[in-house]
XYZ file of C-alpha atoms in Angstrom:
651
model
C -21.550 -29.293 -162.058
C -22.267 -33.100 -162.545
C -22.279 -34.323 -166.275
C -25.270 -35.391 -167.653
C -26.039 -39.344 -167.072
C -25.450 -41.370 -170.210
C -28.823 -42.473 -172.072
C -30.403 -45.481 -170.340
C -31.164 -48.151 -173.252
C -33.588 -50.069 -170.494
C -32.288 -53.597 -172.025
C -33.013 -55.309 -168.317
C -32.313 -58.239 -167.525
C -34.810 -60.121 -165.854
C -35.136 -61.967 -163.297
C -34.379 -66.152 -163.900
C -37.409 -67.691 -164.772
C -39.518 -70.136 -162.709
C -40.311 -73.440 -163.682
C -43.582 -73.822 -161.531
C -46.662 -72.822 -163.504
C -47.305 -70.336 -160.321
C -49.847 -67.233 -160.779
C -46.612 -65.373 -160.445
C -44.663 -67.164 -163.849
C -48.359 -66.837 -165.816
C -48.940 -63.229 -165.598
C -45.119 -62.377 -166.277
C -45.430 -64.604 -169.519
C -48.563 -62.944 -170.736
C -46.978 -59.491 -169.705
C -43.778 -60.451 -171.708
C -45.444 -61.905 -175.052
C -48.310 -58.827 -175.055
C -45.220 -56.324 -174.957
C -43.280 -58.339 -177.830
C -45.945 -58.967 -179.837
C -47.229 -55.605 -179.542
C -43.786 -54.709 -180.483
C -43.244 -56.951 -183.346
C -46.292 -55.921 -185.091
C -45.000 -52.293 -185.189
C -41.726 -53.251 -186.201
C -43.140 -55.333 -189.352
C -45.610 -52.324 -190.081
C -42.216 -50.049 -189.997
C -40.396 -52.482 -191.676
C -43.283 -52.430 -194.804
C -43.656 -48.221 -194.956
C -40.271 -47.561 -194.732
C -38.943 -45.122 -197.774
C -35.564 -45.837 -197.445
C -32.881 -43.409 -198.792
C -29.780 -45.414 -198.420
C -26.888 -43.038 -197.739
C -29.112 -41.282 -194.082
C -30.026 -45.234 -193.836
C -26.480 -46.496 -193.792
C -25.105 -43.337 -192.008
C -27.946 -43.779 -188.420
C -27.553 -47.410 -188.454
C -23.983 -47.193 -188.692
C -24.180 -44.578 -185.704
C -26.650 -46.169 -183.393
C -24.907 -49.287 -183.795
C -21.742 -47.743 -182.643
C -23.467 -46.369 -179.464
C -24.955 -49.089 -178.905
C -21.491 -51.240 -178.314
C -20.185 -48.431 -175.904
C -22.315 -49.425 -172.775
C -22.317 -49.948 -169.008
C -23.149 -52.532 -167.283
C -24.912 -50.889 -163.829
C -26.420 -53.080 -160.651
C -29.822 -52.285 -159.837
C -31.685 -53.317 -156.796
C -33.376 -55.704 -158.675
C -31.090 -57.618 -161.406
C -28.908 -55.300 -163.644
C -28.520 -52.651 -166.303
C -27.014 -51.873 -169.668
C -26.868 -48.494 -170.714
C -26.104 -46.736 -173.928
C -25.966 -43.618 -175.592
C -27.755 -45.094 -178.932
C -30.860 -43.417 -177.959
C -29.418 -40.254 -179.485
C -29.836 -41.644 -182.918
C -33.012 -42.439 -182.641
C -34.085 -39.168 -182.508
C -32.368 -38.276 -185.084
C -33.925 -40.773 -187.162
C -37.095 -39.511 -185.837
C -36.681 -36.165 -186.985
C -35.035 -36.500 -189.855
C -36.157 -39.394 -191.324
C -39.769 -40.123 -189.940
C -40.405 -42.961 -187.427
C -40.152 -45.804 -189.363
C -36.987 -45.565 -190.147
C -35.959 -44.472 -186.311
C -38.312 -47.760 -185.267
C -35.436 -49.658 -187.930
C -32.304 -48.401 -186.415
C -33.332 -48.521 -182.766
C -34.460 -52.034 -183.019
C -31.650 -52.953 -184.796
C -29.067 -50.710 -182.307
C -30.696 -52.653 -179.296
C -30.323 -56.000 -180.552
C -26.830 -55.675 -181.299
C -26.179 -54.286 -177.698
C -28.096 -57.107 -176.197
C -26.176 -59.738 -177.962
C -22.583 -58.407 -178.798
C -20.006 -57.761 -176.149
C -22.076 -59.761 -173.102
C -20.730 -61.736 -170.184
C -22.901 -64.279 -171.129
C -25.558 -65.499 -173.458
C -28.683 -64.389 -172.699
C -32.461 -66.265 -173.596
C -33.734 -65.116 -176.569
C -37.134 -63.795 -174.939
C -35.019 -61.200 -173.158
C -33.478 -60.303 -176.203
C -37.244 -60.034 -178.131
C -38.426 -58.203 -175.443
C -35.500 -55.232 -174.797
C -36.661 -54.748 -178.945
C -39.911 -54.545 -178.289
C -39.924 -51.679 -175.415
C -37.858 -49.705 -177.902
C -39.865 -50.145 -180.570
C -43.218 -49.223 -178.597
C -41.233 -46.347 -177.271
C -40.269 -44.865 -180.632
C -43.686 -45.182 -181.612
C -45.232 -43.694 -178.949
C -41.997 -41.052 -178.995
C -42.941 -40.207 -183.254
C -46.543 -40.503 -182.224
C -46.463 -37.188 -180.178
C -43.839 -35.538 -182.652
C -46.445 -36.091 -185.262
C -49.412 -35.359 -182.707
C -47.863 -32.015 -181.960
C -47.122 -31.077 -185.962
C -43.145 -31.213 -185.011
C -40.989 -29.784 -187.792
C -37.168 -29.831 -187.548
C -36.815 -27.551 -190.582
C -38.905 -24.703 -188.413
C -36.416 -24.132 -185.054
C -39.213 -22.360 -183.083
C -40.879 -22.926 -179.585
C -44.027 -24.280 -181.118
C -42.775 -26.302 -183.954
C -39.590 -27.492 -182.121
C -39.006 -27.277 -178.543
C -42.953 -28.000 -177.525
C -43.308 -31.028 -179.608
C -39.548 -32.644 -179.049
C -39.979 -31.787 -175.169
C -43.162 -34.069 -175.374
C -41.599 -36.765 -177.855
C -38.887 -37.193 -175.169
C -41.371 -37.669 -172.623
C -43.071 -40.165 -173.754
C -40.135 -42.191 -174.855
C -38.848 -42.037 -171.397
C -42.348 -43.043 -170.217
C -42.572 -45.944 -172.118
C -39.167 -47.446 -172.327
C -38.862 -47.220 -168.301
C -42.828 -48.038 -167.387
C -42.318 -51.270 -169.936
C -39.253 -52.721 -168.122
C -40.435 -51.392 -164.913
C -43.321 -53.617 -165.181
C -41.530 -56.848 -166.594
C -39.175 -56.225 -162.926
C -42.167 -55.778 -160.462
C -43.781 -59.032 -162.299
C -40.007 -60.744 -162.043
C -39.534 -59.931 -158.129
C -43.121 -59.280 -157.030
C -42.711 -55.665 -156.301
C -44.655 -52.739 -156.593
C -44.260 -51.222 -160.463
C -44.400 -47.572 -159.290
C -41.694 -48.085 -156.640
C -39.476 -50.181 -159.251
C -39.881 -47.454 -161.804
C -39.341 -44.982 -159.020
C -36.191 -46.395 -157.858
C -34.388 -47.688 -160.764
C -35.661 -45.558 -163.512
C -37.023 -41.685 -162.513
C -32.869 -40.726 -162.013
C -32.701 -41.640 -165.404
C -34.928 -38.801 -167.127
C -32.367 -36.389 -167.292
C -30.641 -38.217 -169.451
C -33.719 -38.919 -171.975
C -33.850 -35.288 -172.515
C -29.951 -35.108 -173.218
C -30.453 -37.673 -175.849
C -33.431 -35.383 -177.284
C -31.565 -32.226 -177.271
C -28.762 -33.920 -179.007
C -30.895 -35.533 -181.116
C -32.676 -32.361 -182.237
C -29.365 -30.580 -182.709
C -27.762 -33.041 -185.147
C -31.040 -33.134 -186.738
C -30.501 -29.371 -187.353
C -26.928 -29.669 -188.278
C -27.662 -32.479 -191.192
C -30.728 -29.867 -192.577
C -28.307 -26.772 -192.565
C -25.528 -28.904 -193.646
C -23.628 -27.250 -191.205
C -21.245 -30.406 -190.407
C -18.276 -28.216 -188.853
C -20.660 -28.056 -185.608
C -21.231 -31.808 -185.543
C -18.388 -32.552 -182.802
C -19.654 -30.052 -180.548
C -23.112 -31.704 -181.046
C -21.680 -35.235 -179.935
C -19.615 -33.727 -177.966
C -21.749 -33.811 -174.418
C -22.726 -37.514 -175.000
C -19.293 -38.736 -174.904
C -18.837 -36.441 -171.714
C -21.594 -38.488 -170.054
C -20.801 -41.702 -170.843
C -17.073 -41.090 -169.561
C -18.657 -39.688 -165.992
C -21.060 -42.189 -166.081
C -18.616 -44.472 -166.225
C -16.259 -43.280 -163.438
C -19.779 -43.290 -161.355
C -20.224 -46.739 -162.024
C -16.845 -47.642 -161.083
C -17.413 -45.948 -157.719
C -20.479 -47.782 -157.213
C -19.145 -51.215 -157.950
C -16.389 -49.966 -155.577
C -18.473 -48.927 -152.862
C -20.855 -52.176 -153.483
C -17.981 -54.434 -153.185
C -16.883 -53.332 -149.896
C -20.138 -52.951 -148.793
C -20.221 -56.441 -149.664
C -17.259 -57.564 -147.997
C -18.397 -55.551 -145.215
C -21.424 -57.337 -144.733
C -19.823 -60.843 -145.004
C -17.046 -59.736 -142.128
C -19.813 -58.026 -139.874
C -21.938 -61.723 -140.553
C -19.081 -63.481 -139.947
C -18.408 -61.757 -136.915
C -21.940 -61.948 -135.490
C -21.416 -65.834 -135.933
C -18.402 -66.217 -133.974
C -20.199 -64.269 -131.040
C -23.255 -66.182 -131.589
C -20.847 -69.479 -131.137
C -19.235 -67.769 -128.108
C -22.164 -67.153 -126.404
C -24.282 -70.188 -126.991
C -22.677 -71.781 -124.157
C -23.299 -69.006 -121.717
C -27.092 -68.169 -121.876
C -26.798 -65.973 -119.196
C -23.976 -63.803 -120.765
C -26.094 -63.564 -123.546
C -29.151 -62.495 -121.712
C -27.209 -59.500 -120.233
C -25.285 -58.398 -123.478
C -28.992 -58.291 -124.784
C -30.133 -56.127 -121.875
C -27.099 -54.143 -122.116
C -27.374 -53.409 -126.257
C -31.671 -52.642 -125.386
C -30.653 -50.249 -122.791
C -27.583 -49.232 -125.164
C -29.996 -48.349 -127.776
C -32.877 -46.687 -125.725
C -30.045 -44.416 -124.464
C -29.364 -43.450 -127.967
C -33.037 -42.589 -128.891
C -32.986 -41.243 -125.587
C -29.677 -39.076 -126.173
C -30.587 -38.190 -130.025
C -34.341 -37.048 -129.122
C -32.953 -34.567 -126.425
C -33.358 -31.037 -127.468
C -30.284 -30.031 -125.116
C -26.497 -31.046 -126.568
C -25.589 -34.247 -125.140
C -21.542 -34.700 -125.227
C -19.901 -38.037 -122.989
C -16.089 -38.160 -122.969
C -13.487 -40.303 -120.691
C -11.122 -39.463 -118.291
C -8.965 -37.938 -120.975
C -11.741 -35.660 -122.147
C -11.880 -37.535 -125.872
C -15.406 -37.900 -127.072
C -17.560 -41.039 -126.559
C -21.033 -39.929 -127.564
C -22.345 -36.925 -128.830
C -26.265 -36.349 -130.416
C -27.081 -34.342 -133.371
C -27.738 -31.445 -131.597
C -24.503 -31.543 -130.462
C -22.832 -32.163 -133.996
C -24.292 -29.064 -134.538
C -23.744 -26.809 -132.137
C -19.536 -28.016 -133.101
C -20.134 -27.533 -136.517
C -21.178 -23.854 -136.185
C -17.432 -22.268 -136.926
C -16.219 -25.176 -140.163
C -13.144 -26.508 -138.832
C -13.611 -25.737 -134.934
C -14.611 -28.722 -133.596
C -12.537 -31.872 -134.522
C -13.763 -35.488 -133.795
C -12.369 -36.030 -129.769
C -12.031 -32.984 -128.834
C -14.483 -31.878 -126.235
C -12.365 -28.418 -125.829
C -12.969 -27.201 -129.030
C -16.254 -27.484 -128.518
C -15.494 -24.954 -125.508
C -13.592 -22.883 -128.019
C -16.770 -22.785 -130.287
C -18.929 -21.195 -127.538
C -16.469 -18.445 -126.735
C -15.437 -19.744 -123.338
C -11.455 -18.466 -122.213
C -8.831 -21.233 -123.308
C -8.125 -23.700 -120.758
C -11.392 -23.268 -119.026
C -12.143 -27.405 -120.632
C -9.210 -28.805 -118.882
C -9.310 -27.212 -115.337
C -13.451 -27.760 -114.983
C -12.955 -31.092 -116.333
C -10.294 -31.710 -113.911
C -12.192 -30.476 -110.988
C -14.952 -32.344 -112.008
C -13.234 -36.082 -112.118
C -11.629 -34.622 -108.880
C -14.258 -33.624 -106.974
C -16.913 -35.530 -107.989
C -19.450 -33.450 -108.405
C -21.523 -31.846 -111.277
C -20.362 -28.530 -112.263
C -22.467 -25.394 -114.366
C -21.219 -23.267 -116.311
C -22.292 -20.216 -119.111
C -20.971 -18.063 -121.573
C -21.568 -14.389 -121.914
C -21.607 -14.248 -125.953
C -24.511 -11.982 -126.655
C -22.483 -9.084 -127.806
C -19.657 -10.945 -129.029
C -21.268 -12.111 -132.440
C -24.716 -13.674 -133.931
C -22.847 -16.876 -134.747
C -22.126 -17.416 -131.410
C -24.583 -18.679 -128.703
C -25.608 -18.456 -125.095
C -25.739 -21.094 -123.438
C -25.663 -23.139 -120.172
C -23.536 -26.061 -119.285
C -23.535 -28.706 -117.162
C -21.110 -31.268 -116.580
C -22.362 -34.402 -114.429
C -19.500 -37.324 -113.639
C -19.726 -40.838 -114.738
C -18.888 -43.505 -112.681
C -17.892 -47.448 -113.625
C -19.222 -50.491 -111.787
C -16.636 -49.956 -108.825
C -18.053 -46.442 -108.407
C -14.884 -44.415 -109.346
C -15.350 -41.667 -111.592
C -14.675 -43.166 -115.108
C -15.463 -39.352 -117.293
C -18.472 -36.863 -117.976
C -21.680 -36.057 -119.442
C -21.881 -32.716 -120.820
C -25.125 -31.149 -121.183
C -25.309 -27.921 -123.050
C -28.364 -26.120 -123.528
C -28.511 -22.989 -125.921
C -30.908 -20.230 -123.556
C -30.144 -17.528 -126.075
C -33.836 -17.029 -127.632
C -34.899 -17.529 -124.058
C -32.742 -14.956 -122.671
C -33.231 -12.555 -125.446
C -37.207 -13.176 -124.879
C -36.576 -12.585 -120.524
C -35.070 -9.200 -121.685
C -37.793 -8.878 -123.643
C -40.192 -9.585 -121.000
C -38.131 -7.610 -118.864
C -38.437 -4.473 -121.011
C -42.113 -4.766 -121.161
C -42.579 -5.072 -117.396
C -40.246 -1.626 -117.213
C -42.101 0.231 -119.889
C -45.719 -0.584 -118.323
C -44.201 0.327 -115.354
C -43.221 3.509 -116.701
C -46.068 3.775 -118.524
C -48.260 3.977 -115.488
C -46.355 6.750 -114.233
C -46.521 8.416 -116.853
C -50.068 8.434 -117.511
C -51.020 9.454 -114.137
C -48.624 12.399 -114.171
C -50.197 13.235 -118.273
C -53.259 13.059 -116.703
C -52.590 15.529 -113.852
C -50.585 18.183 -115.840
C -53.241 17.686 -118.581
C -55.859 19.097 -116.247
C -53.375 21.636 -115.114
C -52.650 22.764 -118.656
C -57.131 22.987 -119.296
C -57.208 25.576 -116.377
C -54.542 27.363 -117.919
C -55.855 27.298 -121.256
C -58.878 28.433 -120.202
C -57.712 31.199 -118.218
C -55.364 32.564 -121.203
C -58.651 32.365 -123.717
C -60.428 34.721 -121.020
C -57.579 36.814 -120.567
C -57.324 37.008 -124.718
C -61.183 37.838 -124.554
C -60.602 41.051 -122.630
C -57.713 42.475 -124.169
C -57.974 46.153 -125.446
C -56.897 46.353 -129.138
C -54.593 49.114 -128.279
C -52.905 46.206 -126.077
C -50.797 44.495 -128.920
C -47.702 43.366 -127.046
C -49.702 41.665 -124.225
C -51.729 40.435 -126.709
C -48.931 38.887 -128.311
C -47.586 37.548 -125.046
C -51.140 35.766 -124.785
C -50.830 34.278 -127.727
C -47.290 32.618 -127.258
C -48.558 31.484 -124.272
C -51.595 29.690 -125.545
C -48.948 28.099 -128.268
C -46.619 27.044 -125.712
C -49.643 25.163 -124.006
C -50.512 23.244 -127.449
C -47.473 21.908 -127.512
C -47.253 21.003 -123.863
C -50.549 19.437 -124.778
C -48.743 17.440 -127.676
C -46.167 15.908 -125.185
C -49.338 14.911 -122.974
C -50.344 13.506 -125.653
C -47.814 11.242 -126.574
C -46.921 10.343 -123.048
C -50.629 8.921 -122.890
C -50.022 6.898 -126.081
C -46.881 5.367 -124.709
C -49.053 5.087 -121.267
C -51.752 2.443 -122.718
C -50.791 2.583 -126.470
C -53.904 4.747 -127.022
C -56.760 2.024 -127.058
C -56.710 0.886 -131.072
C -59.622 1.348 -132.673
C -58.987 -1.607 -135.065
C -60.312 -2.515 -138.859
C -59.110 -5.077 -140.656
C -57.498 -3.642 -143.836
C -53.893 -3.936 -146.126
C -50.699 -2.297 -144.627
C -49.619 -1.717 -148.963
C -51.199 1.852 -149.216
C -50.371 2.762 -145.506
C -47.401 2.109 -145.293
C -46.107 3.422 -149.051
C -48.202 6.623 -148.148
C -46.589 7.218 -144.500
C -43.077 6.574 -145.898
C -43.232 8.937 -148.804
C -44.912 11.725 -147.024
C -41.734 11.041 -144.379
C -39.305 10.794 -146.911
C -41.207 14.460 -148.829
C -38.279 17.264 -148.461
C -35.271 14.883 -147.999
C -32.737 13.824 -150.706
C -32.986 10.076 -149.151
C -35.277 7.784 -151.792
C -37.188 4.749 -150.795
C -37.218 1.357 -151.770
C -40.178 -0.848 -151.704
C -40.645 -4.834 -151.271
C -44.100 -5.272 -151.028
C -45.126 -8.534 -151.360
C -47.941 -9.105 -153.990
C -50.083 -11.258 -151.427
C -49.942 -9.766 -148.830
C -52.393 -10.893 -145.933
C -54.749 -8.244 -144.617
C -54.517 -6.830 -140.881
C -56.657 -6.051 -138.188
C -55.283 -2.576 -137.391
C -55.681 1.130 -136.459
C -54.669 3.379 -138.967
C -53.775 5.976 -137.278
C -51.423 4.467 -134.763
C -49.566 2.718 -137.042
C -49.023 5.295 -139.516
C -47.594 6.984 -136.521
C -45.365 3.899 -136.053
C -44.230 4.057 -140.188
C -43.574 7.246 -139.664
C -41.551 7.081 -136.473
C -39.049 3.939 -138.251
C -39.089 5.832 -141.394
C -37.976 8.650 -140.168
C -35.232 7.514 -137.586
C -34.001 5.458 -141.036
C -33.598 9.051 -142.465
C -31.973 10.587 -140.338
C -29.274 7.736 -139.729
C -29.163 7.502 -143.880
C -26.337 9.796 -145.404
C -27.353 12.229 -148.385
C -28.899 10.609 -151.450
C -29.156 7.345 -149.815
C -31.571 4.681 -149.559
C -33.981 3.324 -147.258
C -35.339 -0.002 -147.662
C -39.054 -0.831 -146.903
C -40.069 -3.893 -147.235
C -43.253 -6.492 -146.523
C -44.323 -9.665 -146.487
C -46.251 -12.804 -145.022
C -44.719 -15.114 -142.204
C -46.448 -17.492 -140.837
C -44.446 -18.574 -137.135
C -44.445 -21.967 -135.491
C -43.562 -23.347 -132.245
C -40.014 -24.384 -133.006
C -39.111 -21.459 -135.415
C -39.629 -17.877 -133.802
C -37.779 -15.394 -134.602
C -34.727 -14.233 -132.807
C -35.834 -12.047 -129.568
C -39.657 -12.642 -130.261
C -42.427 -13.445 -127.972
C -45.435 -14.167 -130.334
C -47.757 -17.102 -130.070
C -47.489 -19.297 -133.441
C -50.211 -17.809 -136.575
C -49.689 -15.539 -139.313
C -48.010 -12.589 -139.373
C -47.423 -9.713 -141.331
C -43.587 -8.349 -141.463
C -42.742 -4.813 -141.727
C -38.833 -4.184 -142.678
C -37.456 -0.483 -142.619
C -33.523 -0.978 -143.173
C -31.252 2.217 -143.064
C -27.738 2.411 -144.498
C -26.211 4.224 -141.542
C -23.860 4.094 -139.510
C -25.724 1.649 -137.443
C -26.607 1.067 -132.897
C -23.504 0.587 -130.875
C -24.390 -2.889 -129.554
C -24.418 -0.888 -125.462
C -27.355 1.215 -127.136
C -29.442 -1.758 -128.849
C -30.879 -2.933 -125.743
C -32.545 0.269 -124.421
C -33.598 2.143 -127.633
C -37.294 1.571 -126.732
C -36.610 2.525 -123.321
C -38.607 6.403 -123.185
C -36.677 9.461 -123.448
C -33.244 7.675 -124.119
C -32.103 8.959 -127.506
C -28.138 9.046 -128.567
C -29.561 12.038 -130.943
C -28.550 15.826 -130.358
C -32.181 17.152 -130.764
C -34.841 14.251 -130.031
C -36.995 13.543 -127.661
C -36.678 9.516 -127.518
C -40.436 8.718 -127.540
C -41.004 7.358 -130.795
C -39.532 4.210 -130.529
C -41.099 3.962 -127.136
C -44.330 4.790 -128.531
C -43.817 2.447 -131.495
C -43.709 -0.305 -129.018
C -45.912 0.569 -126.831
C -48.504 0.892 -130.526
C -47.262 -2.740 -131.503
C -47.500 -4.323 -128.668
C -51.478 -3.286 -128.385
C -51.918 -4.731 -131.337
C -51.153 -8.176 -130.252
C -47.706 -7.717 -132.358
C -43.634 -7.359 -131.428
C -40.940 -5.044 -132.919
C -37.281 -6.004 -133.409
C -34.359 -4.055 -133.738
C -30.884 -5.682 -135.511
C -27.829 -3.431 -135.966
C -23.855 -3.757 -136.653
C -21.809 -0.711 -136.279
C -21.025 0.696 -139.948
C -23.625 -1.405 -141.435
C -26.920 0.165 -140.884
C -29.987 -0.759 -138.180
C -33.055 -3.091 -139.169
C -36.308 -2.531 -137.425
C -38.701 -5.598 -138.213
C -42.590 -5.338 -136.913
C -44.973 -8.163 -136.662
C -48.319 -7.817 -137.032
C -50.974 -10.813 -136.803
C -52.865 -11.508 -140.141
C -56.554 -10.680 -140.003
C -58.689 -13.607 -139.690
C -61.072 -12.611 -142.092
């Protein structure tokens, strides 16, 4: 976890002053003697109501002035830093003391730091005016302690945490808004984006100095001084990471310097080399413009775009690409066009001997992987490799081109399925149709025969009546072959899947020692819906999850809103982009052998003993009239997932 950033004492130093009398130099003047004299007044007013006690006097000046000499000296973009930790004691000053007294000791902590221990002497304005944006900021700091009736002595939420949260606020406000504004004056910039960029990263720190603050405060009114040293404690841990951060950055800086000056120098020397030929230079120009078009060009391709030499080592490769290699951590080393190969699950050696044919022949070569049931991680995709030739036309390496067609195959198979199931559906309907008005001429012949049996007849009676039972439930598979035929024609109202769905799992769950658990989102959009089919299609999920769940196990029901774009489907889904509402039933089975996940909503297949393998047919078949899409997930030994999609009512 990074440390805590040591307490930012804002004493900037500003940018040189201008001689000129410029609109520039006059409002940075005004700006700089309103703040100090602002300042100064407060700090004579503090200086005139202080009570004094001498010992806690001694003791915080003593302190702050120690922080105070411990500082960093950090670059900004605009000038530089020094940074200390002495805020710390002013807040414990300001609690302890009141906030004159914490006015006394900052002012005198940050003149010390801006004069003792410096590279150089600095003007005495800068000096006056670091004192005078800590003065305004204790101020404004004891202002809200006071505001908020803050009381050290009473450690609670209201009296404590509430009113030193806010104190710490608006020190940080002040102190950075102040110097913010002398820097923006200084190098004409905007003030918001010079307290944005030099000053917001500080905050954090602020608060560290307030916590601290609060809990020395604490530690002098209990008297409990055998805690003081794990009070400091987390202020000298910041200043020594803040300081190995700073060394970094003057690190980094430095050769970013020298970097700059070699990459300047080097630009010169080519400038000199190619002032003489202005036709050399005309072409390199071309060349880098092309050069860089083919990079937009490369990095705004959807596809993976990999070019490697002769020797198959990368040359250029697009984000999509870095990627696709980074998929597996560690797979796909810089150079090495193969392991990209590995990555997408092609056999070893395939790279070398299609790259070899390919600088051989000449020609551009496809190829695909068949990962679908080898892993999600994993996958399929299409590539083509397309020669590159040099000036003199011989074949100087490759351009691979891999596009992933995995969502796009998963949604053919999709589209696939739905083409066989109407299919089937037609046939089906037509022959429920037929044997339904088979089954009414036999119905109505058994209630005649029924009609004119002789009491005395009981066993024929009896056979009757089986009879008429047996065509009921013929009736009921006519039934549900006509539902999977055309979904049943919803007869939608726009209502909330929360009752529906908790009653149709519980009332499929009543009898069985397997125990639901719900997800419900508490917002969750309305649907346009029929409740009657899609009960049908709880019940159907709900009860497949029970019977895959061992005894006393759980099934896991869950909902909530989705809203689907463009570029972000999910997996194996063909929905247009809009809100959706998602229906999750998740089992803790034994799971789908990944040969049985792509045909479980094909009718009548079923890998159960006694089942009938309609109701995940008809589930579809219910969804996909209602404008939505089902999904099924699954890993052997780690239970199935069945995810429905429903589109949110517009109302």
């Amino acid at each position: 976890m990074a440390l805590p950033a040591a307490i930012p004492s804002s004493r900037r130093i500003l940018a040189a002053g201008e001689p000129e009398w410029t609109w520039r130099t006059i409002r940075r003047r005004v700006y700089l003697g309103a703040v100090m004299a602002a300042g100064g007044l407060l700090l004579v007013q503090a200086a005139a109501r202080a009570h004094l006690d001498p010992l806690p006097t001694v003791a915080l000046t003593v302190a702050a002035v120690m922080l105070s000499l411990y500082k960093l000296k950090l670059p900004l973009a605009s000038g530089t830093s020094t940074m200390s930790m002495a805020a710390t004691v002013d807040f414990v000053a300001l609690l302890t003391a009141g906030v004159e007294l914490a006015t006394l000791v900052a002012a005198i902590a940050v003149l010390l730091q801006c004069t003792v221990r410096v590279p150089r002497t600095q003007p005495l304005y800068r000096s006056a005016f670091s004192v005078a944006s800590v003065v305004l900021s204790v101020q404004a700091a004891g202002l809200v302690w006071r505001a908020l009736q803050g009381d050290v002595t009473t450690p609670t939420f209201d009296r404590l945490l509430v009113p030193l949260s806010a104190a710490a606020t608006a020190y940080f406000v002040v102190n950075t808004a102040l110097v913010a504004g002398a820097i923006a004056l200084s190098f004409s910039t905007s003030p918001v984006l010079a307290w944005n960029r030099d000053f917001l990263w500080s905050a954090p720190g602020y608060f560290l100095a307030a916590a601290v603050g609060a809990t020395v405060a604490l530690i002098m009114v209990t008297a409990a001084w055998e805690l003081l040293p794990l009070a400091v404690s987390p202020l000298y841990i910041s200043y020594r990471a803040y300081q190995i951060s700073v060394r970094r950055l003057e690190e980094e800086r430095w050769h970013a310097q020298e970097l700059a000056k070699l990459v300047n120098a080097t630009r010169q020397a080519l400038a000199r080399a190619t002032q003489s030929e202005a036709a050399l230079a005309a072409e390199k120009e071309r060349l880098a413009l092309e050069s860089a078009r083919l990079r937009v060009t490369v990095q705004a391709i959807n596809d993976a775009v990999i070019t490697v030499d002769r020797m198959g080592a990368v040359l250029l490769m697009n984000d999509r690409a870095r990627s696709l290699a980074s998929m597996k951590p560690g797979a796909a080393p810089a150079g090495e066009m193969g392991a990209i190969f590995e990555v997408l699950a092609l056999p070893p050696g395939m790279y070398e001997s299609t790259l070899e044919r390919l600088l051989v022949g000449g020609y551009p070569v496809r190829l695909r992987n068949e990962p679908l049931d080898q892993g999600a991680n994993i996958p399929l995709v299409e590539i083509t490799g397309t020669p590159t030739r040099d000036q003199d036309g011989r074949v100087a390496g490759a351009v691979w081109v891999v596009r992933d067609i995995t969502d796009a195959e998963r949604i053919a198979q999709e589209r696939a399925k739905a083409a066989r199931l109407e299919s089937l559906g037609v046939l089906a309907g037509g022959l429920a149709h037929d044997f339904n008005n088979i089954l009414m001429g036999i119905v109505g012949n058994l209630s005649l025969a029924q009609g004119l049996v002789r009491p005395e007849e009981s066993a024929l009676a009896l056979r009757l009546a089986q009879a008429a039972a047996a065509c009921a439930r013929a009736r009921g598979v006519t039934n549900q072959l006509l539902t999977f035929a055309k979904g049943g024609t919803p007869v939608k109202k726009s209502a909330s899947l929360r009752e529906l769905v908790l009653e149709c799992t519980r009332f499929a769950l009543s009898g069985s020692t397997v125990a639901p658990r719900f997800d419900v989102a508490p917002d969750l959009w309305a649907c346009d819906i029929d409740h009657v089919q899609i009960g049908q299609v709880v019940h159907n999920l709900v009860l497949n999850a029970v019977q895959a769940t061992p005894r006393d196990g759980i099934v896991e029901v869950a909902m909530k809103n989705v809203v689907l774009s463009a570029t972000t489907p999910p997996a194996g889904v063909d929905l247009a982009p809009g809100k959706y509402v998602q229906l999750t039933v998740r089992d803790h089975g034994d799971g789908i052998l990944p040969q049985h996940l792509g045909r479980i909503f094909d009718p009548y297949f079923t890998t159960k003993k006694r089942g009938s393998g309609l109701g995940l047919a008809i589930s579809y078949s219910i969804v996909k009239a209602h404008g939505g899409a089902i999904t099924a997930a699954s890993e052997p030994g780690s239970g199935s997932t069945f995810s429905v999609f429903l589109p949110a009512s517009a109302q």
